Amino acid sequence: AQTVTQSQPEMSVQEAETVTLSCTYDTSESDYYLFWYKQPPSRQMILVIRQEAYKQQNATENRFSVNFQKAAKSFSLKISDSQLGDAAMYFCAYRSPNTGNQFYFGTGTSLTVIP
Amino acid sequence: DGGITQSPKYLFRKEGQNVTLSCEQNLNHDAMYWYRQDPGQGLRLIYYSQIVNDFQKGDIAEGYSVSREKKESFPLTVTSAQKNPTAFYLCASSIGSSAGEAFFGQGTRLTVV
């Protein structure tokens, strides 16, 4: 099984500031996909951003961007101009065709936004 | 609107009883998944199915069973053999390709009373 590690159980950020959430993964594959999901207090899982391993360019979605370092097997999420609505659990996930297309999730990072 | 629906949102079960959680999707997705979420443990895979009439065990399948008789439906039965069934259960679906993201239902909170 693939291992996805989120080493920061909890993080906090001041409103309007920038925060980076870390994610590392263990794989010997070259073809895979990475995702960040947000789980607010409603517990509905929402896709934040995705990254294809074959793309060198880092994905960006409005205030959310990733720093994808393939050689280091690192996939961090940067949230700019943090808003109160960004407060949630964030999960990093990995998926590849060589592992039956399963999703492997990290244990999550709880983000608090301080007004 | 396309989506994935789990029901019920809250479920109470007496010890020794089996209970079935419903998951339906109208996204025409081939793959469907069941996860269990406990505090501090992220999402753990119970079962997944890539196509109709086929499914595989995940990391914590003991005490659970599933069926996939229709593409749209992937019900999960929590049996009396599951030692600690109280948890939050999430169902997800995806296209078969690894390029696709998972779409999640709103979850079912199961409590054993």
Coordinates of C-alpha atoms in Angstrom, one line a residue:
Chain A
A1 CA 0.0 0.0 0.0
Q2 CA 1.1 3.5 -0.7
T3 CA 1.8 5.8 2.3
V4 CA 0.7 9.4 2.4
T5 CA 2.0 11.4 5.4
Q6 CA 0.8 14.7 6.7
S7 CA 3.1 15.6 9.5
Q8 CA 1.1 18.6 10.8
P9 CA -2.0 17.4 12.7
E10 CA -2.9 21.1 13.4
M11 CA -2.1 24.4 11.9
S12 CA -3.3 27.9 12.5
V13 CA -3.1 31.1 10.3
Q14 CA -4.1 34.7 10.8
E15 CA -6.9 35.8 8.5
A16 CA -5.5 37.3 5.2
E17 CA -2.2 35.6 5.8
T18 CA -0.6 32.6 3.9
V19 CA -0.3 29.1 5.2
T20 CA 1.4 26.0 3.8
L21 CA 0.2 22.5 4.6
S22 CA 2.7 19.7 4.1
C23 CA 2.2 16.3 2.4
T24 CA 4.7 13.6 1.5
Y25 CA 4.1 10.2 -0.1
D26 CA 6.0 7.1 -0.7
T27 CA 5.9 5.5 -4.2
S28 CA 8.1 3.9 -6.8
E29 CA 5.7 4.7 -9.6
S30 CA 6.1 7.5 -12.2
D31 CA 2.4 7.8 -13.2
Y32 CA 0.1 9.0 -10.5
Y33 CA -2.2 11.8 -9.4
L34 CA -2.3 13.9 -6.2
F35 CA -5.2 15.6 -4.6
W36 CA -6.0 18.0 -1.8
Y37 CA -9.4 17.7 -0.2
K38 CA -11.1 20.0 2.3
Q39 CA -13.5 18.7 5.0
P40 CA -15.3 21.6 6.7
P41 CA -17.4 21.1 9.9
S42 CA -20.3 19.8 7.7
R43 CA -17.9 16.9 7.0
Q44 CA -18.6 17.1 3.2
M45 CA -15.4 16.3 1.4
I46 CA -14.6 18.9 -1.3
L47 CA -11.9 18.7 -3.9
V48 CA -9.5 21.7 -3.5
I49 CA -6.9 21.0 -6.2
R50 CA -5.3 18.2 -8.1
Q51 CA -1.9 17.6 -9.7
E52 CA -0.8 15.2 -12.4
A53 CA 2.6 13.7 -11.7
Y54 CA 3.7 14.1 -15.4
K55 CA 3.1 17.9 -15.3
Q56 CA 6.0 20.0 -14.0
Q57 CA 3.9 23.1 -13.6
N58 CA 2.3 23.4 -10.2
A59 CA -1.5 23.5 -10.1
T60 CA -3.3 26.6 -9.1
E61 CA -6.9 27.3 -8.2
N62 CA -7.6 30.9 -7.2
R63 CA -6.1 31.3 -3.7
F64 CA -4.9 27.7 -3.6
S65 CA -1.7 26.5 -5.1
V66 CA 0.6 23.5 -4.7
N67 CA 4.3 23.0 -4.6
F68 CA 4.9 19.7 -6.3
Q69 CA 8.4 18.3 -5.9
K70 CA 8.4 14.9 -7.6
A71 CA 11.9 13.9 -6.8
A72 CA 11.3 14.7 -3.1
K73 CA 7.9 13.1 -3.2
S74 CA 6.4 16.2 -1.7
F75 CA 3.0 17.9 -2.4
S76 CA 2.3 20.9 -0.2
L77 CA -0.7 23.1 -0.3
K78 CA -0.4 26.9 -0.1
I79 CA -3.5 28.9 0.9
S80 CA -3.1 32.6 0.3
D81 CA -5.2 35.4 1.8
S82 CA -6.7 33.0 4.2
Q83 CA -10.4 33.4 5.0
L84 CA -12.5 32.2 7.9
G85 CA -14.2 29.8 5.5
D86 CA -10.9 28.0 4.9
A87 CA -11.1 26.6 8.4
A88 CA -11.4 22.8 8.0
M89 CA -9.6 19.5 7.9
Y90 CA -7.4 19.1 4.8
F91 CA -6.5 15.7 3.4
C92 CA -3.8 14.9 0.9
A93 CA -4.5 11.9 -1.4
Y94 CA -2.7 9.8 -3.9
R95 CA -4.0 7.7 -6.7
S96 CA -2.3 5.5 -9.4
P97 CA -3.3 2.9 -11.9
N98 CA -0.8 0.4 -10.5
T99 CA -2.5 0.3 -7.2
G100 CA -6.0 -0.6 -8.5
N101 CA -6.9 3.1 -8.8
Q102 CA -7.4 3.2 -5.1
F103 CA -7.2 6.5 -3.3
Y104 CA -4.7 6.7 -0.4
F105 CA -5.3 9.5 2.1
G106 CA -3.1 11.1 4.7
T107 CA -4.3 11.5 8.3
G108 CA -5.3 15.2 7.7
T109 CA -4.3 18.6 9.0
S110 CA -6.8 20.7 11.0
L111 CA -6.5 24.3 10.0
T112 CA -7.7 27.1 12.2
V113 CA -8.1 30.6 10.9
I114 CA -7.7 33.3 13.5
P115 CA -9.8 36.5 12.9
Chain B
D1 CA -28.1 17.5 -10.6
G2 CA -25.5 14.7 -10.6
G3 CA -24.1 13.6 -7.3
I4 CA -23.7 10.9 -4.8
T5 CA -26.2 10.4 -2.0
Q6 CA -25.8 8.6 1.3
S7 CA -28.6 7.7 3.6
P8 CA -29.4 8.0 6.3
K9 CA -27.4 10.8 7.7
Y10 CA -27.6 9.4 11.3
L11 CA -28.1 5.7 12.2
F12 CA -28.4 4.0 15.5
R13 CA -27.9 0.3 15.9
K14 CA -28.2 -2.0 18.8
E15 CA -25.4 -4.3 19.6
G16 CA -25.7 -7.6 17.7
Q17 CA -27.7 -6.2 14.8
N18 CA -26.7 -5.8 11.2
V19 CA -27.3 -2.5 9.5
T20 CA -27.0 -1.4 5.9
L21 CA -25.8 2.0 4.8
S22 CA -27.0 3.2 1.4
C23 CA -24.9 4.9 -1.3
E24 CA -26.3 5.9 -4.7
Q25 CA -24.6 7.9 -7.5
N26 CA -25.9 9.2 -10.8
L27 CA -22.6 10.3 -12.1
N28 CA -22.2 7.2 -14.3
H29 CA -19.0 6.4 -12.4
D30 CA -17.5 2.9 -12.6
A31 CA -15.6 3.0 -9.3
M32 CA -17.2 3.3 -5.9
Y33 CA -15.6 3.2 -2.4
W34 CA -16.5 3.0 1.2
Y35 CA -14.3 4.7 3.9
R36 CA -14.5 4.8 7.6
Q37 CA -13.4 8.0 9.4
D38 CA -12.3 8.0 13.0
P39 CA -10.8 11.0 14.8
G40 CA -7.1 11.3 14.1
Q41 CA -7.0 8.4 11.6
G42 CA -8.0 10.0 8.4
L43 CA -10.0 7.9 5.9
R44 CA -9.5 4.1 5.9
L45 CA -10.7 2.0 3.0
I46 CA -13.3 -0.6 3.8
Y47 CA -14.2 -1.9 0.3
Y48 CA -14.1 -0.7 -3.2
S49 CA -15.6 -1.7 -6.6
Q50 CA -14.2 -1.0 -10.0
I51 CA -17.1 -2.5 -12.0
V52 CA -20.5 -4.0 -11.4
N53 CA -20.6 -7.4 -9.7
D54 CA -17.0 -7.1 -8.6
F55 CA -15.5 -5.6 -5.4
Q56 CA -12.3 -5.9 -3.4
K57 CA -11.5 -5.7 0.3
G58 CA -9.7 -2.6 1.6
D59 CA -7.6 -2.3 4.7
I60 CA -10.3 -2.8 7.2
A61 CA -12.9 -5.1 5.6
E62 CA -13.4 -7.4 8.6
G63 CA -17.0 -7.1 9.9
Y64 CA -18.3 -5.4 6.7
S65 CA -19.9 -6.6 3.5
V66 CA -20.9 -5.0 0.3
S67 CA -22.7 -5.7 -3.0
R68 CA -22.5 -4.1 -6.4
E69 CA -25.5 -5.3 -8.4
K70 CA -26.1 -2.0 -10.2
K71 CA -23.6 0.6 -11.4
E72 CA -25.4 3.3 -9.4
S73 CA -25.5 1.5 -6.0
F74 CA -22.9 0.3 -3.5
P75 CA -24.6 -0.5 -0.2
L76 CA -22.4 -1.3 2.9
T77 CA -23.6 -3.7 5.6
V78 CA -22.1 -3.4 9.0
T79 CA -22.4 -6.8 10.6
S80 CA -22.5 -7.8 14.2
A81 CA -19.0 -9.1 13.7
Q82 CA -17.6 -5.6 13.5
K83 CA -16.2 -5.0 17.0
N84 CA -16.3 -1.2 17.1
P85 CA -18.7 0.0 14.4
T86 CA -19.4 3.5 15.8
A87 CA -17.8 5.9 13.3
F88 CA -18.4 8.2 10.4
Y89 CA -18.8 6.4 7.0
L90 CA -18.1 8.0 3.7
C91 CA -19.0 6.7 0.3
A92 CA -17.2 8.0 -2.8
S93 CA -17.3 7.4 -6.5
S94 CA -14.9 8.1 -9.4
I95 CA -14.3 7.4 -13.0
G96 CA -12.3 4.3 -13.5
S97 CA -9.1 6.1 -14.7
S98 CA -6.6 7.2 -12.0
A99 CA -6.9 10.7 -13.4
G100 CA -10.3 11.2 -11.9
E101 CA -11.0 12.7 -8.5
A102 CA -13.3 11.1 -5.9
F103 CA -16.7 12.6 -5.4
F104 CA -18.1 12.1 -1.9
G105 CA -21.4 11.7 -0.3
Q106 CA -22.4 13.6 2.8
G107 CA -21.6 10.7 5.1
T108 CA -23.5 8.5 7.6
R109 CA -22.8 8.7 11.3
L110 CA -23.4 5.3 12.8
T111 CA -23.7 4.9 16.6
V112 CA -24.1 1.6 18.4
V113 CA -26.4 1.9 21.4

